[in-house]
């Protein structure tokens, strides 16, 4: 009996250690992905915001296909859709980590929207041609499934012409950053995490802006 207890304890310790190592590896990969752009310039010559990502952040990369499977399995989870190249995403990531940790959220899955050159790898791409929204490339089949699954919390997709006029695309859009809470396979809520006081994606994050972000995420991570 004593031998069986020891074996069970060792098995539990091994599983716990394996899970901890996996989580730590994911957290470090996320940290590296975002911090690797600190101070560097994008293709337009604009400098990326410098971030200091915690080594024990809750972010874990997941494939688009795995997200769909989790929805079909009626899982409960958090999902972040964004990209390290996205300046608005870089404006809210540090606060999202801080609040999630305070709320004891130990895992937030994430998927990227662009490749390293900023090309779409998830969503449909539209451009304005002769004043009309024209699709120039199709998104993944998984994106269409995500649009359907998240329909009730998504906004309509619009493009802005040279005169500042909004042109309807005719479908909804997963923007970046978008944070989703899914319960039993159903989307419950979504936030961007961006303060109304922030007008430019690269402006300094004032105490007021950060306080707003904290309120947004505190409400979002309270379930």
Coordinates of N, CA, C and O in Angstrom, one line a residue, residues 61-206:
X61 N 0.4 30.1 -26.9 CA 0.1 30.1 -28.3 C -0.7 28.8 -28.7 O -0.5 27.8 -28.1
X62 N -1.7 29.0 -29.5 CA -2.6 27.9 -29.9 C -2.9 28.0 -31.4 O -2.9 29.2 -32.0
X63 N -3.1 26.9 -32.1 CA -3.4 27.0 -33.5 C -4.8 27.4 -33.7 O -5.7 27.2 -32.9
X64 N -5.1 27.9 -34.9 CA -6.5 28.3 -35.3 C -7.4 27.1 -35.2 O -8.5 27.1 -34.7
X65 N -6.9 25.9 -35.7 CA -7.6 24.7 -35.7 C -8.0 24.2 -34.3 O -9.1 23.7 -34.0
X66 N -7.0 24.4 -33.4 CA -7.2 24.0 -32.0 C -8.3 24.9 -31.3 O -9.1 24.4 -30.5
X67 N -8.4 26.1 -31.7 CA -9.4 27.0 -31.2 C -10.8 26.5 -31.6 O -11.7 26.4 -30.8
X68 N -10.9 26.2 -32.9 CA -12.2 25.6 -33.4 C -12.5 24.3 -32.6 O -13.7 24.1 -32.3
X69 N -11.6 23.5 -32.4 CA -11.8 22.2 -31.7 C -12.3 22.5 -30.3 O -13.2 21.8 -29.8
X70 N -11.7 23.5 -29.6 CA -12.1 23.8 -28.2 C -13.5 24.3 -28.2 O -14.3 24.1 -27.3
X71 N -13.9 25.1 -29.2 CA -15.3 25.6 -29.3 C -16.2 24.4 -29.5 O -17.3 24.4 -28.9
X72 N -15.9 23.5 -30.4 CA -16.7 22.3 -30.7 C -16.8 21.4 -29.5 O -17.9 20.8 -29.3
X73 N -15.8 21.4 -28.7 CA -15.8 20.6 -27.5 C -16.5 21.3 -26.3 O -16.5 20.7 -25.2
X74 N -17.0 22.5 -26.6 CA -17.7 23.3 -25.5 C -16.8 23.6 -24.3 O -17.2 23.5 -23.2
X75 N -15.5 23.9 -24.6 CA -14.6 24.3 -23.5 C -14.8 25.7 -23.0 O -15.5 26.5 -23.7
X76 N -14.3 26.0 -21.9 CA -14.3 27.3 -21.3 C -12.9 27.8 -21.3 O -12.0 27.2 -20.7
X77 N -12.7 29.0 -21.9 CA -11.3 29.5 -22.0 C -11.3 31.0 -22.4 O -12.3 31.5 -22.9
X78 N -10.1 31.6 -22.2 CA -9.9 33.0 -22.7 C -9.0 32.9 -24.0 O -8.2 32.0 -24.1
X79 N -9.3 33.8 -24.9 CA -8.6 33.9 -26.1 C -8.2 35.3 -26.5 O -9.1 36.2 -26.4
X80 N -7.0 35.5 -26.9 CA -6.5 36.8 -27.3 C -6.1 36.7 -28.8 O -5.4 35.8 -29.2
X81 N -6.7 37.6 -29.6 CA -6.3 37.6 -31.0 C -5.6 39.0 -31.3 O -6.2 40.0 -31.0
X82 N -4.4 38.9 -31.7 CA -3.6 40.1 -31.9 C -2.3 39.8 -32.6 O -2.2 38.8 -33.3
X83 N -1.3 40.7 -32.4 CA 0.0 40.4 -33.0 C 1.0 41.3 -32.4 O 0.7 42.4 -32.0
X84 N 2.2 40.8 -32.3 CA 3.3 41.6 -31.7 C 3.6 42.9 -32.6 O 4.2 43.8 -32.1
X85 N 3.3 42.8 -33.9 CA 3.5 44.0 -34.7 C 2.4 45.1 -34.5 O 2.6 46.2 -35.0
X86 N 1.3 44.7 -33.9 CA 0.1 45.6 -33.7 C 0.4 46.6 -32.6 O 0.5 46.3 -31.5
X87 N 0.5 47.9 -32.9 CA 0.7 49.0 -31.9 C -0.3 49.1 -30.8 O 0.0 49.4 -29.7
X88 N -1.6 48.9 -31.2 CA -2.7 48.9 -30.2 C -2.6 47.7 -29.3 O -2.8 47.9 -28.1
X89 N -2.2 46.6 -29.8 CA -2.0 45.4 -28.9 C -0.9 45.7 -27.9 O -1.0 45.3 -26.7
X90 N 0.2 46.3 -28.4 CA 1.3 46.5 -27.5 C 1.0 47.6 -26.5 O 1.7 47.7 -25.5
X91 N -0.1 48.3 -26.7 CA -0.5 49.3 -25.7 C -1.2 48.7 -24.5 O -1.3 49.3 -23.4
X92 N -1.8 47.5 -24.7 CA -2.6 46.9 -23.6 C -2.1 45.6 -23.0 O -2.6 45.1 -22.0
X93 N -1.0 45.1 -23.6 CA -0.6 43.7 -23.2 C -0.1 43.7 -21.7 O -0.4 42.8 -21.0
X94 N 0.7 44.7 -21.3 CA 1.3 44.7 -20.0 C 0.2 44.7 -18.9 O 0.2 44.0 -17.9
X95 N -0.8 45.6 -19.2 CA -1.9 45.7 -18.2 C -2.8 44.4 -18.2 O -3.3 44.0 -17.1
X96 N -3.0 43.8 -19.4 CA -3.7 42.6 -19.4 C -3.1 41.5 -18.6 O -3.8 40.7 -17.9
X97 N -1.8 41.4 -18.6 CA -1.0 40.4 -17.8 C -1.1 40.7 -16.3 O -1.4 39.8 -15.5
X98 N -1.0 42.0 -16.0 CA -1.0 42.4 -14.6 C -2.4 42.0 -14.0 O -2.5 41.4 -12.9
X99 N -3.5 42.4 -14.7 CA -4.8 42.2 -14.1 C -5.1 40.7 -14.1 O -5.7 40.2 -13.2
X100 N -4.8 40.0 -15.2 CA -5.1 38.5 -15.3 C -4.4 37.8 -14.1 O -5.0 36.9 -13.5
X101 N -3.2 38.2 -13.8 CA -2.5 37.5 -12.7 C -3.1 37.8 -11.3 O -3.3 37.0 -10.5
X102 N -3.6 39.1 -11.2 CA -4.3 39.5 -10.0 C -5.6 38.7 -9.8 O -6.1 38.5 -8.7
X103 N -6.2 38.4 -10.9 CA -7.5 37.7 -10.9 C -7.3 36.2 -11.0 O -8.3 35.4 -11.1
X104 N -6.1 35.7 -10.8 CA -5.7 34.3 -10.8 C -6.1 33.6 -12.1 O -6.4 32.4 -12.1
X105 N -6.0 34.3 -13.2 CA -6.2 33.7 -14.6 C -4.8 33.1 -15.0 O -3.9 33.9 -15.2
X106 N -4.7 31.8 -15.1 CA -3.4 31.2 -15.3 C -3.2 30.9 -16.8 O -2.1 30.4 -17.2
X107 N -4.2 31.1 -17.7 CA -4.0 30.7 -19.1 C -4.9 31.6 -20.0 O -6.1 31.7 -19.8
X108 N -4.2 32.2 -20.9 CA -4.9 32.9 -22.0 C -4.3 32.4 -23.3 O -3.1 32.6 -23.6
X109 N -5.1 31.8 -24.1 CA -4.6 31.3 -25.4 C -4.5 32.5 -26.4 O -5.3 33.5 -26.2
X110 N -3.6 32.4 -27.3 CA -3.5 33.5 -28.3 C -3.2 33.0 -29.7 O -2.5 32.0 -29.9
X111 N -3.7 33.7 -30.7 CA -3.4 33.5 -32.1 C -3.0 34.8 -32.8 O -3.5 35.8 -32.4
X112 N -2.0 34.7 -33.7 CA -1.5 35.9 -34.4 C -2.4 36.1 -35.7 O -3.0 35.2 -36.2
X113 N -2.4 37.4 -36.1 CA -3.2 37.7 -37.3 C -2.2 38.0 -38.5 O -2.7 37.9 -39.6
X114 N -1.0 38.2 -38.2 CA 0.0 38.5 -39.3 C 1.2 37.6 -39.2 O 1.5 37.1 -38.1
X115 N 2.0 37.5 -40.3 CA 3.3 36.8 -40.3 C 4.3 37.9 -39.9 O 4.0 39.1 -39.6
X116 N 5.6 37.5 -40.0 CA 6.6 38.4 -39.6 C 6.7 39.7 -40.4 O 7.3 40.7 -40.0
X117 N 6.2 39.6 -41.6 CA 6.2 40.8 -42.6 C 5.0 41.6 -42.5 O 4.8 42.6 -43.3
X118 N 4.0 41.2 -41.7 CA 2.8 41.9 -41.5 C 1.7 41.5 -42.5 O 0.7 42.2 -42.7
X119 N 1.9 40.4 -43.2 CA 0.9 39.8 -44.1 C -0.2 39.1 -43.3 O 0.1 38.4 -42.4
X120 N -1.4 39.2 -43.8 CA -2.5 38.5 -43.1 C -2.3 37.0 -43.2 O -2.1 36.4 -44.3
X121 N -2.5 36.3 -42.1 CA -2.4 34.8 -42.1 C -3.7 34.2 -41.5 O -3.8 33.0 -41.2
X122 N -4.7 35.1 -41.2 CA -5.9 34.6 -40.6 C -7.1 35.1 -41.3 O -8.0 34.4 -41.7
X123 N -7.2 36.5 -41.5 CA -8.4 37.1 -41.9 C -8.5 37.4 -43.4 O -7.5 37.3 -44.1
X124 N -9.7 37.7 -43.8 CA -9.9 38.2 -45.2 C -9.2 39.5 -45.3 O -9.1 40.3 -44.3
X125 N -8.8 39.9 -46.5 CA -8.2 41.2 -46.8 C -9.0 41.9 -47.8 O -9.2 41.4 -48.9
X126 N -9.4 43.1 -47.5 CA -10.1 44.0 -48.4 C -9.4 45.3 -48.7 O -8.6 45.8 -47.8
X127 N -9.6 45.8 -49.9 CA -9.1 47.1 -50.2 C -10.2 47.9 -50.9 O -11.1 47.3 -51.5
X128 N -10.1 49.2 -50.9 CA -11.0 50.1 -51.6 C -10.6 50.2 -53.1 O -9.5 50.7 -53.3
X129 N -11.5 49.9 -54.0 CA -11.3 50.1 -55.4 C -12.5 50.7 -56.0 O -13.6 50.2 -55.9
X130 N -12.3 51.9 -56.6 CA -13.4 52.7 -57.1 C -14.5 53.0 -56.1 O -15.6 52.9 -56.4
X131 N -14.0 53.2 -54.9 CA -15.0 53.5 -53.8 C -15.7 52.3 -53.2 O -16.6 52.5 -52.3
X132 N -15.4 51.1 -53.7 CA -16.1 49.9 -53.2 C -15.1 49.0 -52.4 O -13.9 48.9 -52.8
X133 N -15.5 48.3 -51.4 CA -14.7 47.3 -50.7 C -14.6 46.1 -51.5 O -15.6 45.4 -51.9
X134 N -13.3 45.7 -51.9 CA -13.1 44.6 -52.8 C -12.2 43.6 -52.0 O -11.1 44.0 -51.5
X135 N -12.5 42.3 -52.0 CA -11.7 41.3 -51.4 C -10.5 41.0 -52.3 O -10.7 40.7 -53.4
X136 N -9.3 41.1 -51.7 CA -8.1 40.8 -52.5 C -7.5 39.5 -52.0 O -6.6 39.0 -52.8
X137 N -7.9 39.0 -50.9 CA -7.4 37.7 -50.5 C -8.4 37.1 -49.4 O -8.9 37.8 -48.6
X138 N -8.5 35.8 -49.5 CA -9.4 35.1 -48.6 C -8.7 34.7 -47.3 O -7.5 34.3 -47.3
X139 N -9.4 34.8 -46.2 CA -8.8 34.3 -44.9 C -8.9 32.8 -44.8 O -9.4 32.2 -45.7
X140 N -8.4 32.3 -43.7 CA -8.5 30.8 -43.5 C -9.9 30.4 -43.3 O -10.8 31.2 -42.9
X141 N -10.2 29.1 -43.6 CA -11.5 28.5 -43.3 C -11.8 28.7 -41.8 O -13.0 28.9 -41.4
X142 N -10.7 28.6 -41.0 CA -10.9 28.8 -39.5 C -11.4 30.2 -39.2 O -12.2 30.3 -38.2
X143 N -11.0 31.1 -40.0 CA -11.5 32.5 -39.7 C -13.0 32.6 -39.9 O -13.7 33.3 -39.1
X144 N -13.5 32.0 -41.0 CA -14.9 32.0 -41.2 C -15.7 31.4 -40.1 O -16.8 31.9 -39.7
X145 N -15.1 30.3 -39.5 CA -15.8 29.6 -38.4 C -15.7 30.5 -37.1 O -16.7 30.5 -36.4
X146 N -14.6 31.2 -37.0 CA -14.5 32.1 -35.8 C -15.5 33.3 -35.9 O -16.1 33.7 -35.0
X147 N -15.7 33.8 -37.2 CA -16.6 34.9 -37.4 C -18.0 34.5 -37.0 O -18.8 35.2 -36.4
X148 N -18.4 33.2 -37.4 CA -19.7 32.7 -37.1 C -19.8 32.5 -35.6 O -20.9 32.8 -35.0
X149 N -18.8 31.9 -34.9 CA -18.9 31.6 -33.5 C -19.0 32.9 -32.6 O -19.6 32.9 -31.6
X150 N -18.3 34.0 -33.1 CA -18.2 35.2 -32.3 C -19.1 36.3 -32.8 O -19.0 37.4 -32.3
X151 N -20.0 36.0 -33.7 CA -20.8 37.0 -34.4 C -21.4 38.0 -33.5 O -21.4 39.2 -33.7
X152 N -22.0 37.5 -32.4 CA -22.8 38.4 -31.5 C -22.0 39.5 -30.8 O -22.5 40.5 -30.3
X153 N -20.7 39.3 -30.7 CA -19.8 40.3 -30.0 C -19.0 41.1 -31.0 O -18.2 42.0 -30.5
X154 N -19.0 40.8 -32.3 CA -18.1 41.5 -33.2 C -18.8 42.7 -33.8 O -20.0 42.8 -33.9
X155 N -18.0 43.6 -34.3 CA -18.5 44.8 -35.0 C -18.4 44.6 -36.5 O -17.7 43.8 -37.0
X156 N -19.2 45.4 -37.2 CA -19.2 45.4 -38.7 C -17.8 45.9 -39.2 O -17.2 46.8 -38.5
X157 N -17.4 45.4 -40.3 CA -16.1 45.7 -40.8 C -16.3 46.9 -41.8 O -17.1 46.8 -42.8
X158 N -15.6 48.0 -41.6 CA -15.6 49.1 -42.5 C -14.2 49.6 -42.9 O -13.3 49.4 -42.1
X159 N -14.1 50.1 -44.1 CA -12.9 50.8 -44.5 C -13.1 52.3 -44.7 O -14.2 52.7 -44.8
X160 N -12.1 53.0 -44.6 CA -12.2 54.5 -44.6 C -11.5 55.0 -45.9 O -10.3 54.7 -46.1
X161 N -12.2 55.8 -46.7 CA -11.6 56.3 -47.9 C -10.8 57.6 -47.7 O -10.7 58.0 -46.5
X162 N -10.3 58.2 -48.7 CA -9.4 59.3 -48.6 C -10.1 60.5 -48.0 O -9.5 61.4 -47.4
X163 N -11.4 60.6 -48.1 CA -12.2 61.7 -47.6 C -12.7 61.4 -46.2 O -13.5 62.3 -45.6
X164 N -12.3 60.3 -45.6 CA -12.8 60.0 -44.2 C -14.1 59.3 -44.2 O -14.7 59.2 -43.1
X165 N -14.7 58.9 -45.3 CA -16.0 58.3 -45.3 C -15.8 56.8 -45.0 O -14.9 56.1 -45.5
X166 N -16.8 56.2 -44.3 CA -16.8 54.8 -43.9 C -17.5 54.0 -45.1 O -18.6 54.4 -45.5
X167 N -16.8 53.0 -45.5 CA -17.4 52.1 -46.5 C -17.6 50.7 -45.9 O -16.7 50.1 -45.4
X168 N -18.9 50.3 -45.9 CA -19.2 48.9 -45.4 C -18.6 47.8 -46.2 O -18.7 47.8 -47.5
X169 N -18.1 46.8 -45.6 CA -17.5 45.7 -46.3 C -18.6 44.6 -46.5 O -18.6 44.0 -47.5
X170 N -19.4 44.4 -45.5 CA -20.5 43.4 -45.7 C -20.3 42.2 -44.8 O -21.0 41.2 -45.0
X171 N -19.3 42.3 -43.9 CA -19.1 41.2 -43.0 C -18.6 41.8 -41.7 O -18.2 43.0 -41.6
X172 N -18.6 41.0 -40.6 CA -18.0 41.5 -39.4 C -16.5 41.2 -39.4 O -15.9 40.6 -40.3
X173 N -15.9 41.6 -38.3 CA -14.4 41.6 -38.3 C -13.9 41.3 -36.9 O -14.4 41.8 -35.9
X174 N -12.9 40.4 -36.9 CA -12.1 40.3 -35.7 C -10.9 41.2 -35.8 O -10.1 41.1 -36.7
X175 N -10.9 42.2 -34.9 CA -9.8 43.2 -35.0 C -8.7 42.8 -34.0 O -8.8 41.8 -33.4
X176 N -7.7 43.7 -33.9 CA -6.6 43.4 -33.0 C -6.4 44.7 -32.2 O -6.2 45.8 -32.8
X177 N -6.3 44.6 -30.9 CA -6.5 43.4 -30.1 C -8.0 43.1 -29.8 O -8.8 44.0 -29.6
X178 N -8.3 41.8 -29.8 CA -9.6 41.4 -29.3 C -9.4 40.3 -28.3 O -8.7 39.3 -28.6
X179 N -10.0 40.4 -27.1 CA -9.9 39.4 -26.1 C -11.3 38.8 -25.9 O -12.3 39.6 -25.7
X180 N -11.4 37.5 -25.9 CA -12.7 36.8 -25.9 C -12.7 35.9 -24.6 O -11.7 35.3 -24.2
X181 N -13.9 35.9 -24.0 CA -14.1 34.9 -23.0 C -15.2 33.9 -23.5 O -16.3 34.3 -23.8
X182 N -14.8 32.7 -23.6 CA -15.7 31.6 -24.1 C -16.1 30.7 -22.9 O -15.2 30.2 -22.2
X183 N -17.3 30.5 -22.8 CA -17.8 29.6 -21.7 C -18.7 28.5 -22.3 O -19.6 28.7 -23.0
X184 N -18.3 27.2 -22.1 CA -19.0 26.1 -22.6 C -19.1 26.2 -24.1 O -20.2 25.8 -24.7
X185 N -18.1 26.7 -24.8 CA -18.1 26.7 -26.2 C -18.8 27.9 -26.8 O -18.9 28.1 -28.0
X186 N -19.4 28.8 -26.0 CA -20.1 30.0 -26.4 C -19.4 31.3 -26.0 O -19.0 31.4 -24.8
X187 N -19.3 32.2 -26.9 CA -18.6 33.5 -26.6 C -19.5 34.3 -25.7 O -20.7 34.4 -25.9
X188 N -19.0 34.7 -24.5 CA -19.8 35.5 -23.6 C -19.5 37.0 -23.7 O -20.4 37.8 -23.6
X189 N -18.3 37.3 -23.9 CA -17.9 38.8 -24.0 C -16.6 38.9 -24.7 O -15.8 38.0 -24.8
X190 N -16.4 40.2 -25.1 CA -15.2 40.5 -25.9 C -14.8 42.0 -25.5 O -15.7 42.8 -25.4
X191 N -13.5 42.2 -25.3 CA -13.0 43.6 -25.1 C -11.8 43.8 -26.0 O -11.1 42.9 -26.3
X192 N -11.5 45.1 -26.2 CA -10.3 45.5 -26.9 C -9.2 45.8 -25.8 O -8.0 45.7 -26.1
X193 N -9.7 46.3 -24.7 CA -8.8 46.7 -23.6 C -8.2 48.1 -23.8 O -7.4 48.6 -23.0
X194 N -8.7 48.8 -24.8 CA -8.1 50.1 -25.2 C -9.0 51.2 -24.5 O -10.2 51.2 -24.6
X195 N -8.3 52.2 -23.8 CA -9.0 53.3 -23.2 C -9.5 54.3 -24.2 O -8.8 54.6 -25.2
X196 N -10.6 54.9 -24.0 CA -11.2 55.9 -24.8 C -10.3 57.2 -24.8 O -10.3 58.0 -25.7
X197 N -9.4 57.3 -23.8 CA -8.6 58.4 -23.6 C -7.3 58.3 -24.5 O -6.6 59.3 -24.7
X198 N -7.1 57.1 -25.0 CA -5.9 56.9 -25.9 C -6.3 57.2 -27.4 O -7.1 56.4 -27.9
X199 N -5.8 58.2 -28.0 CA -6.1 58.6 -29.3 C -5.2 58.1 -30.4 O -5.5 58.0 -31.6
X200 N -3.9 57.8 -30.0 CA -2.9 57.3 -30.9 C -2.3 56.1 -30.3 O -2.0 56.0 -29.2
X201 N -2.0 55.1 -31.2 CA -1.5 53.8 -30.7 C -0.1 53.9 -30.1 O 0.3 53.0 -29.4
X202 N 0.6 54.9 -30.5 CA 2.0 55.0 -30.0 C 2.2 56.1 -29.0 O 3.4 56.4 -28.6
X203 N 1.1 56.7 -28.5 CA 1.3 57.8 -27.5 C 1.7 57.2 -26.2 O 1.5 56.0 -25.9
X204 N 2.2 58.1 -25.3 CA 2.6 57.7 -24.0 C 1.3 57.2 -23.2 O 0.3 57.8 -23.3
X205 N 1.5 56.1 -22.5 CA 0.4 55.6 -21.7 C 0.3 56.3 -20.3 O 1.1 56.0 -19.4
X206 N -0.5 57.3 -20.2 CA -0.6 58.1 -19.0 C -1.3 57.3 -17.9 O -1.8 56.2 -18.1

